[in-house]
Coordinates of C-alpha atoms and ligand atoms in Angstrom, one line a residue:
M40 CA 57.1 -65.7 -21.8
G41 CA 58.7 -67.4 -18.8
R42 CA 57.0 -68.4 -15.5
I43 CA 55.7 -65.4 -13.7
T44 CA 57.0 -64.8 -10.2
A45 CA 56.6 -61.7 -8.0
F46 CA 59.2 -59.0 -8.5
R47 CA 61.5 -58.6 -5.4
G48 CA 63.7 -55.9 -4.0
S49 CA 63.3 -52.2 -3.6
D50 CA 63.4 -51.0 -7.2
L51 CA 60.1 -49.7 -8.5
R52 CA 58.7 -50.4 -12.0
C53 CA 55.6 -48.2 -11.3
K54 CA 55.1 -44.5 -10.3
G55 CA 54.9 -45.2 -6.6
W56 CA 55.0 -48.0 -4.1
R57 CA 51.2 -48.3 -3.8
Q58 CA 51.0 -49.2 -7.5
E59 CA 54.1 -51.4 -7.4
A60 CA 52.7 -53.2 -4.4
L61 CA 49.5 -54.1 -6.2
L62 CA 51.5 -55.3 -9.2
R63 CA 53.6 -57.5 -7.0
M64 CA 50.4 -58.9 -5.4
L65 CA 49.1 -59.8 -8.8
E66 CA 52.3 -61.5 -9.8
N67 CA 52.4 -63.2 -6.4
V68 CA 48.9 -64.9 -6.8
L69 CA 50.2 -66.3 -10.1
E70 CA 53.5 -67.5 -8.5
N71 CA 51.5 -69.3 -5.8
G72 CA 48.7 -70.5 -8.1
E73 CA 47.8 -74.0 -9.1
N74 CA 47.8 -73.6 -12.9
Q75 CA 49.6 -70.5 -14.1
K76 CA 49.2 -71.4 -17.8
E77 CA 45.4 -71.0 -17.5
L78 CA 45.8 -68.1 -15.0
V79 CA 44.0 -70.4 -12.4
V80 CA 45.0 -69.7 -8.9
Y81 CA 42.9 -72.0 -6.7
A82 CA 39.4 -73.5 -6.1
A83 CA 39.2 -75.2 -9.5
L84 CA 38.6 -72.1 -11.6
G85 CA 39.4 -69.1 -9.5
K86 CA 41.5 -66.8 -11.9
A87 CA 43.8 -63.8 -11.5
A88 CA 42.8 -62.2 -14.8
R89 CA 40.3 -62.9 -17.6
N90 CA 43.0 -64.0 -20.2
W91 CA 46.6 -63.3 -21.0
D92 CA 45.8 -60.1 -23.0
A93 CA 43.9 -58.8 -20.0
Y94 CA 46.8 -59.7 -17.7
H95 CA 49.3 -57.8 -19.8
A96 CA 47.0 -54.8 -20.0
I97 CA 46.6 -54.8 -16.2
V98 CA 50.3 -54.9 -15.8
D99 CA 50.7 -52.0 -18.2
A100 CA 48.0 -50.0 -16.5
L101 CA 49.6 -50.5 -13.0
R102 CA 53.0 -49.4 -14.4
N103 CA 51.5 -46.2 -15.7
I104 CA 48.8 -45.2 -13.4
E105 CA 49.2 -42.0 -11.3
E106 CA 48.6 -41.7 -7.6
D107 CA 45.3 -39.8 -8.2
E108 CA 43.8 -42.2 -10.7
T109 CA 41.7 -45.4 -10.4
L110 CA 42.0 -48.5 -12.6
V111 CA 38.6 -50.1 -13.1
I112 CA 38.5 -53.9 -13.6
Q113 CA 35.5 -55.9 -14.7
S114 CA 35.8 -59.7 -14.2
G115 CA 39.5 -59.8 -14.7
K116 CA 39.6 -57.3 -17.6
P117 CA 40.8 -53.7 -17.3
I118 CA 38.3 -51.3 -18.8
G119 CA 39.7 -47.9 -18.0
I120 CA 41.8 -45.6 -15.9
L121 CA 39.7 -42.7 -14.4
K122 CA 40.8 -39.5 -12.7
T123 CA 39.9 -39.6 -9.0
H124 CA 42.1 -38.2 -6.2
A125 CA 45.1 -39.3 -4.1
F126 CA 43.0 -40.8 -1.4
A127 CA 40.8 -42.9 -3.7
P128 CA 41.5 -46.6 -4.3
L129 CA 44.1 -47.2 -7.1
V130 CA 42.1 -50.3 -8.2
I131 CA 38.4 -51.1 -7.9
M132 CA 37.1 -54.3 -9.4
A133 CA 33.8 -56.3 -9.7
N134 CA 34.2 -60.0 -10.6
C135 CA 31.5 -62.4 -11.7
N136 CA 28.5 -60.5 -10.5
V137 CA 25.4 -61.7 -12.4
V138 CA 21.8 -60.7 -11.5
G139 CA 19.9 -63.2 -9.4
K140 CA 17.7 -65.2 -11.9
W141 CA 20.7 -65.5 -14.3
A142 CA 23.2 -66.5 -11.7
T143 CA 23.2 -70.2 -12.6
S144 CA 26.2 -72.4 -13.3
E145 CA 25.0 -73.0 -16.9
N146 CA 24.9 -69.3 -17.6
F147 CA 28.3 -68.9 -16.0
Y148 CA 30.0 -71.5 -18.1
D149 CA 28.3 -70.0 -21.2
L150 CA 29.5 -66.5 -20.4
Q151 CA 32.9 -67.8 -19.6
E152 CA 33.0 -69.7 -22.9
K153 CA 32.2 -66.4 -24.7
G154 CA 35.0 -64.7 -22.8
L155 CA 32.7 -62.3 -21.0
I156 CA 33.3 -63.3 -17.4
M157 CA 35.5 -65.2 -15.1
W158 CA 35.2 -66.5 -11.6
G159 CA 37.7 -64.7 -9.3
G160 CA 37.6 -67.2 -6.4
L161 CA 37.7 -65.1 -3.3
T162 CA 41.3 -63.9 -3.3
A163 CA 42.5 -64.9 -6.8
A164 CA 41.1 -62.1 -8.9
A165 CA 41.6 -59.6 -6.0
W166 CA 45.3 -60.5 -6.0
Q167 CA 45.3 -61.4 -2.3
Y168 CA 45.9 -65.1 -2.4
I169 CA 49.1 -66.2 -0.5
G170 CA 48.9 -70.0 -1.1
S171 CA 47.9 -72.6 1.5
Q172 CA 49.4 -70.4 4.2
G173 CA 46.4 -68.1 3.8
V174 CA 43.9 -70.6 5.1
I175 CA 46.0 -72.6 7.4
Q176 CA 45.2 -70.7 10.6
G177 CA 41.5 -71.1 9.9
T178 CA 41.9 -74.9 9.5
Y179 CA 44.1 -75.0 12.6
E180 CA 41.5 -73.0 14.7
I181 CA 38.7 -75.4 13.6
F182 CA 40.8 -78.4 14.7
A183 CA 41.6 -76.6 17.9
A184 CA 38.0 -75.8 18.6
I185 CA 37.0 -79.4 17.9
A186 CA 39.8 -80.5 20.3
E187 CA 38.4 -78.2 23.0
R188 CA 34.8 -79.2 22.6
H189 CA 35.0 -82.9 21.9
F190 CA 38.5 -84.3 23.0
N191 CA 39.4 -82.6 26.3
G192 CA 41.6 -80.1 24.5
S193 CA 44.0 -82.4 22.7
L194 CA 44.0 -84.2 19.4
V195 CA 47.2 -86.2 20.2
G196 CA 46.6 -89.8 19.1
K197 CA 43.5 -88.8 17.1
F198 CA 42.8 -89.6 13.4
I199 CA 41.6 -87.0 11.0
L200 CA 40.3 -88.1 7.5
T201 CA 39.9 -85.5 4.8
A202 CA 40.4 -85.1 1.0
G203 CA 41.8 -82.5 -1.4
L204 CA 45.3 -81.2 -1.6
G205 CA 44.7 -78.2 -3.8
G206 CA 45.5 -74.6 -3.1
M207 CA 43.4 -74.4 0.0
G208 CA 43.0 -78.0 0.9
G209 CA 46.8 -78.2 0.9
A210 CA 46.8 -76.5 4.3
Q211 CA 45.0 -79.4 6.0
P212 CA 47.9 -81.9 6.5
L213 CA 50.1 -79.2 8.1
A214 CA 47.3 -77.9 10.3
G215 CA 46.7 -81.5 11.4
V216 CA 50.3 -82.0 12.4
M217 CA 50.3 -78.6 14.1
V218 CA 47.5 -79.8 16.4
G219 CA 49.4 -83.0 17.1
A220 CA 47.0 -85.4 15.2
T221 CA 47.5 -88.0 12.5
I222 CA 45.9 -86.9 9.2
L223 CA 45.0 -88.8 6.1
V224 CA 44.3 -86.7 3.0
V225 CA 42.9 -88.4 -0.1
E226 CA 43.8 -86.7 -3.4
I227 CA 43.2 -87.9 -6.9
D228 CA 45.9 -85.9 -8.6
E229 CA 49.4 -87.3 -7.7
A230 CA 51.0 -84.0 -8.9
R231 CA 49.2 -82.1 -6.1
V232 CA 50.4 -84.6 -3.5
D233 CA 54.0 -84.1 -4.8
K234 CA 53.5 -80.3 -4.7
R235 CA 52.4 -80.3 -1.1
I236 CA 55.4 -82.5 -0.1
E237 CA 57.7 -80.1 -2.0
D238 CA 56.1 -77.1 -0.3
G239 CA 56.6 -78.6 3.1
Y240 CA 52.9 -79.0 3.9
L241 CA 52.7 -82.8 3.7
Q242 CA 55.0 -85.6 5.0
K243 CA 54.2 -88.9 3.2
K244 CA 52.7 -90.2 0.0
T245 CA 51.3 -93.6 -0.9
H246 CA 48.9 -95.2 -3.4
D247 CA 48.0 -97.9 -1.0
L248 CA 45.2 -97.5 1.6
D249 CA 46.6 -100.3 3.8
E250 CA 50.0 -98.6 3.9
A251 CA 48.4 -95.3 4.7
L252 CA 46.4 -96.7 7.6
A253 CA 49.5 -98.5 8.9
W254 CA 51.4 -95.2 9.0
I255 CA 48.4 -93.5 10.7
E256 CA 47.9 -96.3 13.3
G257 CA 51.6 -96.5 13.9
A258 CA 51.9 -92.8 14.7
A259 CA 48.7 -92.5 16.6
S260 CA 49.6 -95.4 18.9
K261 CA 52.8 -93.6 19.9
G262 CA 51.0 -90.3 20.3
E263 CA 53.0 -88.9 17.3
S264 CA 51.6 -86.8 14.5
V265 CA 51.9 -87.7 10.9
S266 CA 50.4 -86.4 7.6
V267 CA 49.8 -88.9 4.8
G268 CA 48.7 -88.1 1.2
L269 CA 46.8 -91.1 -0.3
V270 CA 46.5 -91.0 -4.1
G271 CA 42.9 -92.1 -4.7
N272 CA 39.4 -91.0 -5.1
A273 CA 37.7 -89.7 -1.9
A274 CA 34.3 -91.3 -2.8
D275 CA 36.0 -94.7 -3.0
V276 CA 38.2 -94.3 0.1
Y277 CA 35.5 -93.0 2.4
T278 CA 33.1 -95.8 1.3
E279 CA 35.8 -98.4 1.8
L280 CA 36.5 -97.1 5.4
V281 CA 32.8 -97.5 6.2
R282 CA 32.9 -101.0 4.8
R283 CA 36.0 -101.9 7.0
E284 CA 34.3 -100.3 10.0
I285 CA 37.2 -97.9 10.5
T286 CA 35.8 -94.7 12.2
P287 CA 38.2 -91.7 12.2
D288 CA 37.8 -89.2 15.0
I289 CA 37.3 -86.3 12.7
V290 CA 36.0 -86.3 9.1
T291 CA 35.8 -83.6 6.5
D292 CA 36.6 -82.9 2.8
Q293 CA 38.2 -80.0 0.9
T294 CA 38.0 -81.2 -2.7
S295 CA 36.5 -78.6 -5.1
A296 CA 33.1 -80.3 -4.7
H297 CA 31.4 -76.9 -5.4
D298 CA 32.3 -77.3 -9.2
L299 CA 31.0 -80.4 -10.9
L300 CA 32.6 -79.6 -14.3
Y301 CA 36.1 -78.4 -13.4
G302 CA 36.4 -79.4 -9.7
Y303 CA 35.3 -82.7 -8.4
I304 CA 36.6 -85.9 -10.0
P305 CA 33.9 -88.7 -10.0
A306 CA 34.9 -92.2 -8.9
G307 CA 36.1 -94.4 -11.7
Y308 CA 37.5 -91.6 -13.8
S309 CA 41.1 -90.6 -14.5
L310 CA 42.0 -86.9 -14.8
E311 CA 42.4 -87.3 -18.6
G312 CA 39.0 -89.1 -18.7
V313 CA 37.4 -86.2 -17.0
K314 CA 39.0 -83.7 -19.4
R315 CA 37.7 -85.7 -22.4
L316 CA 34.2 -86.0 -21.0
R317 CA 34.1 -82.3 -20.3
E318 CA 34.4 -81.7 -24.0
T319 CA 32.1 -84.5 -25.2
D320 CA 29.4 -84.8 -22.6
P321 CA 29.5 -82.2 -19.9
V322 CA 26.0 -83.2 -18.7
K323 CA 27.1 -86.7 -18.0
L324 CA 30.2 -85.4 -16.2
E325 CA 28.1 -83.3 -13.9
Q326 CA 25.7 -86.2 -13.2
D327 CA 28.5 -88.6 -12.4
A328 CA 30.3 -86.0 -10.2
R329 CA 27.2 -85.4 -8.2
A330 CA 26.5 -89.2 -7.9
S331 CA 30.1 -89.6 -6.5
I332 CA 29.6 -86.7 -4.1
A333 CA 26.4 -88.3 -2.9
L334 CA 28.2 -91.5 -2.2
E335 CA 31.0 -89.7 -0.3
V336 CA 28.5 -87.7 1.8
A337 CA 26.5 -90.8 2.6
A338 CA 29.7 -92.3 3.9
M339 CA 30.4 -89.2 5.9
L340 CA 26.9 -89.4 7.4
T341 CA 27.5 -93.1 8.4
L342 CA 30.8 -92.1 10.0
K343 CA 29.0 -89.4 11.9
N344 CA 26.4 -91.9 13.1
R345 CA 29.3 -94.1 14.3
G346 CA 30.8 -91.3 16.3
S347 CA 33.1 -89.3 14.0
I348 CA 33.0 -85.5 14.3
V349 CA 32.1 -84.5 10.8
F350 CA 32.0 -81.0 9.2
D351 CA 31.7 -79.3 5.9
N352 CA 34.8 -77.3 5.2
G353 CA 33.3 -74.7 2.9
N354 CA 33.1 -76.5 -0.5
N355 CA 29.3 -76.9 -0.9
I356 CA 29.7 -80.7 -0.7
R357 CA 26.5 -81.0 1.4
T358 CA 24.6 -78.8 -1.1
Q359 CA 25.6 -81.0 -4.1
A360 CA 24.7 -84.2 -2.2
Y361 CA 21.4 -82.8 -1.1
E362 CA 20.5 -81.8 -4.7
Y363 CA 21.2 -85.4 -5.7
G364 CA 18.8 -86.7 -3.0
V365 CA 20.9 -87.2 0.1
K366 CA 18.1 -85.5 2.2
D367 CA 20.0 -85.6 5.5
A368 CA 23.2 -84.0 4.1
F369 CA 22.6 -80.9 6.2
E370 CA 22.9 -82.9 9.4
I371 CA 26.6 -82.4 8.8
D372 CA 27.7 -79.1 10.4
I373 CA 29.2 -76.2 8.5
F374 CA 32.6 -75.2 10.1
T375 CA 31.7 -71.5 10.4
E376 CA 28.6 -71.9 12.4
A377 CA 29.8 -74.9 14.4
Y378 CA 33.3 -73.5 15.4
L379 CA 34.2 -70.1 14.2
R380 CA 31.1 -67.9 14.6
P381 CA 32.0 -66.7 18.1
L382 CA 35.2 -65.3 16.6
F383 CA 33.5 -63.7 13.5
S384 CA 30.9 -62.1 15.8
R385 CA 33.8 -60.1 17.3
A386 CA 35.2 -59.5 13.7
I387 CA 38.2 -61.7 14.7
G388 CA 39.1 -63.2 11.3
P389 CA 41.8 -64.0 8.7
F390 CA 43.9 -60.8 8.5
R391 CA 47.2 -61.2 6.6
W392 CA 50.3 -59.3 5.5
V393 CA 52.9 -59.7 2.8
A394 CA 56.5 -58.5 2.7
L395 CA 56.7 -56.8 -0.7
T396 CA 60.4 -56.7 -1.1
G397 CA 60.6 -60.5 -0.6
E398 CA 62.6 -60.2 2.7
A399 CA 61.6 -63.1 5.0
S400 CA 63.2 -61.2 7.9
D401 CA 60.4 -58.6 7.7
I402 CA 57.8 -61.2 8.6
Q403 CA 60.1 -62.3 11.5
T404 CA 60.3 -58.8 12.7
I405 CA 56.5 -58.4 12.7
D406 CA 56.1 -61.8 14.4
N407 CA 58.4 -60.6 17.2
Y408 CA 56.4 -57.4 17.5
I409 CA 53.2 -59.3 17.9
L410 CA 54.7 -61.6 20.5
E411 CA 55.8 -58.6 22.4
H412 CA 52.9 -56.3 22.1
F413 CA 49.8 -58.6 21.8
K414 CA 50.6 -60.8 24.8
E415 CA 47.1 -60.8 26.1
N416 CA 45.8 -62.1 22.8
K417 CA 46.2 -65.8 23.2
I418 CA 44.9 -66.8 19.8
A419 CA 47.4 -64.5 18.0
T420 CA 50.4 -65.3 20.1
N421 CA 49.8 -69.0 20.1
W422 CA 49.4 -68.9 16.3
I423 CA 52.4 -66.7 15.6
S424 CA 54.7 -68.9 17.7
L425 CA 53.5 -72.0 15.9
A426 CA 53.5 -70.5 12.4
N427 CA 57.0 -69.3 13.0
K428 CA 58.1 -72.9 13.7
Y429 CA 56.0 -74.8 11.2
V430 CA 54.7 -72.8 8.3
P431 CA 56.9 -72.5 5.2
F432 CA 56.6 -69.3 3.1
Q433 CA 55.1 -69.6 -0.4
G434 CA 55.8 -66.8 -2.9
L435 CA 56.5 -63.4 -1.2
P436 CA 56.9 -64.0 2.5
A437 CA 53.6 -63.6 4.2
R438 CA 51.7 -64.3 7.4
I439 CA 48.1 -64.9 8.3
G440 CA 46.9 -63.8 11.8
W441 CA 43.4 -63.8 13.1
F442 CA 43.0 -60.4 14.6
G443 CA 39.9 -58.4 15.5
H444 CA 38.6 -54.9 15.7
G445 CA 41.2 -52.3 16.7
E446 CA 44.0 -54.9 16.8
R447 CA 44.3 -54.9 13.0
T448 CA 44.7 -51.2 13.0
E449 CA 47.1 -51.2 15.9
L450 CA 49.3 -53.7 14.2
A451 CA 49.1 -52.0 10.7
L452 CA 50.0 -48.6 12.1
A453 CA 53.0 -50.1 14.0
V454 CA 54.1 -51.8 10.8
N455 CA 53.7 -48.6 8.8
K456 CA 55.9 -46.9 11.4
M457 CA 58.5 -49.7 11.0
V458 CA 58.5 -49.1 7.3
R459 CA 58.9 -45.3 7.8
D460 CA 61.8 -45.8 10.3
G461 CA 63.6 -48.3 8.1
V462 CA 63.2 -51.2 10.6
L463 CA 61.7 -53.2 7.7
S464 CA 63.3 -53.6 4.3
G465 CA 60.3 -52.1 2.5
P466 CA 56.5 -51.7 2.4
I467 CA 54.0 -54.4 3.6
A468 CA 50.6 -55.1 2.0
F469 CA 47.7 -55.8 4.3
S470 CA 44.6 -57.7 3.2
R471 CA 42.3 -60.5 4.5
D472 CA 40.3 -63.4 3.2
H473 CA 36.9 -62.5 1.9
L474 CA 35.5 -65.0 4.4
D475 CA 35.5 -62.4 7.1
A476 CA 32.9 -60.9 9.4
G477 CA 31.2 -58.2 7.3
A478 CA 32.5 -59.2 3.9
M479 CA 30.8 -62.4 2.9
T480 CA 27.3 -63.8 2.3
H481 CA 27.1 -67.5 1.5
P482 CA 24.1 -69.2 3.0
N483 CA 25.7 -72.6 2.9
I484 CA 29.1 -71.5 4.2
M485 CA 29.6 -68.2 6.0
T486 CA 26.1 -67.2 6.9
E487 CA 24.3 -70.5 7.4
R488 CA 21.7 -70.5 10.1
M489 CA 22.2 -66.9 11.2
K490 CA 20.3 -66.2 14.4
D491 CA 17.9 -63.8 12.6
G492 CA 17.5 -65.8 9.4
S493 CA 19.4 -63.2 7.3
D494 CA 21.6 -65.9 5.7
A495 CA 21.1 -64.9 2.0
I496 CA 21.1 -61.1 2.3
S497 CA 24.1 -59.8 0.4
D498 CA 23.7 -56.1 1.4
W499 CA 26.6 -56.6 3.9
P500 CA 29.5 -57.4 1.5
L501 CA 28.2 -54.6 -0.8
L502 CA 28.2 -52.1 2.1
N503 CA 31.6 -53.4 3.1
A504 CA 33.1 -52.7 -0.4
M505 CA 31.5 -49.2 -0.5
L506 CA 32.8 -48.5 2.9
S507 CA 36.3 -49.7 2.0
C508 CA 36.3 -47.3 -1.0
S509 CA 35.2 -44.3 1.1
S510 CA 37.7 -45.3 3.7
M511 CA 40.6 -45.0 1.3
A512 CA 41.6 -48.6 0.7
D513 CA 44.2 -49.1 -2.1
L514 CA 42.1 -51.9 -3.7
T515 CA 38.5 -52.8 -3.3
A516 CA 36.9 -55.8 -4.9
I517 CA 33.3 -57.2 -5.1
H518 CA 33.0 -60.9 -6.0
S519 CA 30.2 -63.2 -6.6
G520 CA 30.2 -67.0 -7.2
G521 CA 30.9 -68.7 -10.5
G522 CA 30.8 -72.3 -11.6
G523 CA 29.1 -74.3 -8.9
Y524 CA 29.0 -71.3 -6.6
S525 CA 26.9 -69.3 -9.0
G526 CA 24.1 -67.7 -7.1
Y527 CA 25.5 -68.8 -3.8
M528 CA 27.8 -66.1 -2.7
T529 CA 28.9 -62.4 -2.7
S530 CA 32.0 -61.2 -1.0
A531 CA 34.3 -58.2 -0.7
G532 CA 38.0 -57.8 -0.6
I533 CA 40.3 -55.1 0.6
T534 CA 44.1 -54.4 0.2
L535 CA 46.1 -51.6 1.8
V536 CA 49.8 -50.8 1.3
A537 CA 51.8 -49.7 4.3
D538 CA 54.4 -47.7 2.5
G539 CA 55.5 -45.8 5.5
T540 CA 53.9 -42.4 4.7
A541 CA 51.8 -40.3 7.0
E542 CA 48.9 -40.4 4.5
T543 CA 48.9 -44.1 4.8
D544 CA 48.4 -43.9 8.5
I545 CA 45.1 -42.2 7.7
R546 CA 44.2 -44.8 5.2
L547 CA 45.0 -47.7 7.5
K548 CA 43.2 -46.3 10.4
H549 CA 39.9 -45.6 8.5
A550 CA 39.8 -48.6 6.2
L551 CA 40.8 -51.2 8.8
D552 CA 38.7 -49.8 11.6
N553 CA 35.6 -49.5 9.4
D554 CA 36.1 -53.0 7.9
T555 CA 36.0 -54.7 11.3
S556 CA 33.3 -52.2 12.6
L557 CA 31.0 -53.3 9.9
G558 CA 31.7 -56.9 10.7
V559 CA 30.8 -56.5 14.4
L560 CA 27.7 -54.4 13.4
R561 CA 26.6 -57.2 10.9
Y562 CA 26.6 -59.8 13.7
A563 CA 25.1 -57.5 16.2
D564 CA 22.3 -56.8 13.8
A565 CA 21.7 -60.6 13.7
G566 CA 21.6 -60.7 17.5
Y567 CA 24.9 -62.2 18.5
E568 CA 25.8 -61.5 22.1
E569 CA 29.5 -61.4 21.5
S570 CA 29.1 -58.6 19.0
L571 CA 27.0 -56.5 21.4
D572 CA 29.7 -57.0 24.0
E573 CA 32.4 -56.0 21.5
I574 CA 30.4 -52.9 20.6
D575 CA 30.2 -51.9 24.3
K576 CA 33.9 -52.7 25.0
K577 CA 35.3 -50.9 21.9
G578 CA 32.9 -48.0 21.5
I579 CA 31.6 -48.9 18.0
R580 CA 28.7 -46.4 17.2
R581 CA 25.7 -48.6 16.6
I582 CA 22.2 -47.4 15.9
D583 CA 20.1 -49.9 17.8
L584 CA 16.6 -50.2 16.4
Ligands
NAD765 P1 41.6 -76.8 -5.8 O1 40.8 -76.9 -7.0 O2 42.9 -76.1 -5.9 O3 41.9 -78.3 -5.2 C1 40.9 -79.3 -5.1 C2 41.6 -80.6 -5.1 O4 40.6 -81.7 -4.9 C3 42.4 -80.9 -6.4 O5 43.7 -81.1 -6.1 C4 41.7 -82.1 -7.0 O6 42.5 -83.0 -7.7 C5 41.1 -82.8 -5.7 N1 39.9 -83.7 -6.0 C6 38.9 -83.4 -6.8 N2 38.0 -84.4 -6.7 C7 38.5 -85.4 -5.9 C8 38.1 -86.6 -5.5 N3 36.9 -87.1 -5.9 N4 38.9 -87.3 -4.7 C9 40.1 -86.8 -4.2 N5 40.5 -85.6 -4.6 C10 39.8 -84.9 -5.5 O7 40.7 -76.2 -4.6 P2 41.1 -75.5 -3.2 O8 41.6 -74.1 -3.4 O9 42.0 -76.5 -2.5 O10 39.7 -75.4 -2.6 C11 39.0 -76.6 -2.3 C12 37.6 -76.3 -1.8 O11 37.6 -75.5 -0.6 C13 36.8 -75.4 -2.8 O12 35.5 -75.8 -3.0 C14 36.9 -74.0 -2.2 O13 35.9 -73.1 -2.6 C15 36.8 -74.3 -0.7 N6 37.4 -73.3 0.1 C16 37.1 -73.3 1.4 C17 37.7 -72.4 2.3 C18 37.5 -72.3 3.7 O14 37.7 -71.2 4.3 N7 37.1 -73.3 4.4 C19 38.6 -71.5 1.8 C20 39.0 -71.5 0.5 C21 38.4 -72.5 -0.3

């Protein structure tokens, strides 16, 4: 079997466009994934299907399923096709959900070994991953918020230090350049550095810290932006910068620190060395990984004390360090609470759309529509203008756009009409990151320090998924954490296919309105002023107790 890529064009292999769309989305996550051979899409172990037999069975099911049937998937394995009705989801899935006391990383690895479970990441198993372009606006908005709050609105001439050039981390260098900064990204795996350069997300590569710093200083002194990938270990490099008394303006990390067995590479090890140790002494590997993370986080705390703006970018790095004994690890802010919560409180979050025929001009047409019809939305228009200029497509042409309640529906209905009228070359799939207002509970990432202390309550993503089914989404997914995220998170995903039909207008309206309504209600319930304001402005029906 050759390398899998998403099917393009307007021919159908399935019984309708809704089914064909979901099949192309599945192929697309593999096309964009980090390790197709292992079905791994991103975040160390986040997979698209349980194994290759399961993948082929899913493809077969999607090719044969009727409009009024629902394919049921359990942790990446299809288990049946059930008769439902034409407005029911075509696919529902639950990935990696284990009851509380058993939701440990040890149990997860054991169940994975037995072939009974897989971790689906957030968007990997739900077939919604669109490569680094899916997270790039989030990273950009964090940098922009930091610029606003700490640097008089501009990061020109500023130095960002980070690590990790994987599926999601690969967005960092381009986001850094888009805000006009200089950015150094430490990455242990040279192949990942090369891939980001190839994809157009990173500019320069070196193995030498002195050379990297010279490039950074050279660009910063001229007010130019540059992105540099340094092949090395983050624990070593961060510690060395502390020793040299070099204090970057902004510091974070996006290695897969959440996973000690498959994600974070401890200092002193090669990639091969880690592979071997994983087989022979996994306990030692976990201990060494955690010790390295502790060193790195200690360096981040020193840099914070010396004046850097330091934040956790959603990889549990503080949690791992804390468990090793770095008791002040949580003095580092989490990006959601520090910078993005005012947006999430209004359910403004990472909405996205994919051109299913593979025509890049469809995305361009939608960009133009947004620039013309959402002029008052400065976040969206600023982003779309920049993305148009800077962000290369990966896989099927796609775009991320942070839109809120009502706006997502308005855009999707307009797009559905463009499909109907033949303005676009074919259908468009809409989805979003699971890291969205009403769709994720993770007490160390999304819901840390909620105003009312409701950080760990996972009713919200479960309600979100049930609502998405009853609101006629085409695909609904419920995910929980695996590997190092075991016991830490529950999230929900949604996909809708704008195929141009009148029925789809109804689906889009209900599913998108209700998705964001629940997001606003979740934050209103926790007492956020922005949500209460949004409820008033947009007439969301809240029961206020
Ligand atoms: P990935 O597994 O694809 O990439 C991680 C990269 O880190 C790899 O390239 C690996 O070689 C590198 N790495 C590991 N240890 C290293 C070390 N000690 N020094 C230098 N490089 C090292 O993962 P990803 O998809 O890029 O995600 C990274 C992390 O971000 C994960 O923990 C993921 O869960 C989290 N995440 C956050 C967000 C968010 O919204 N902020 C979104 C998605 C993922």
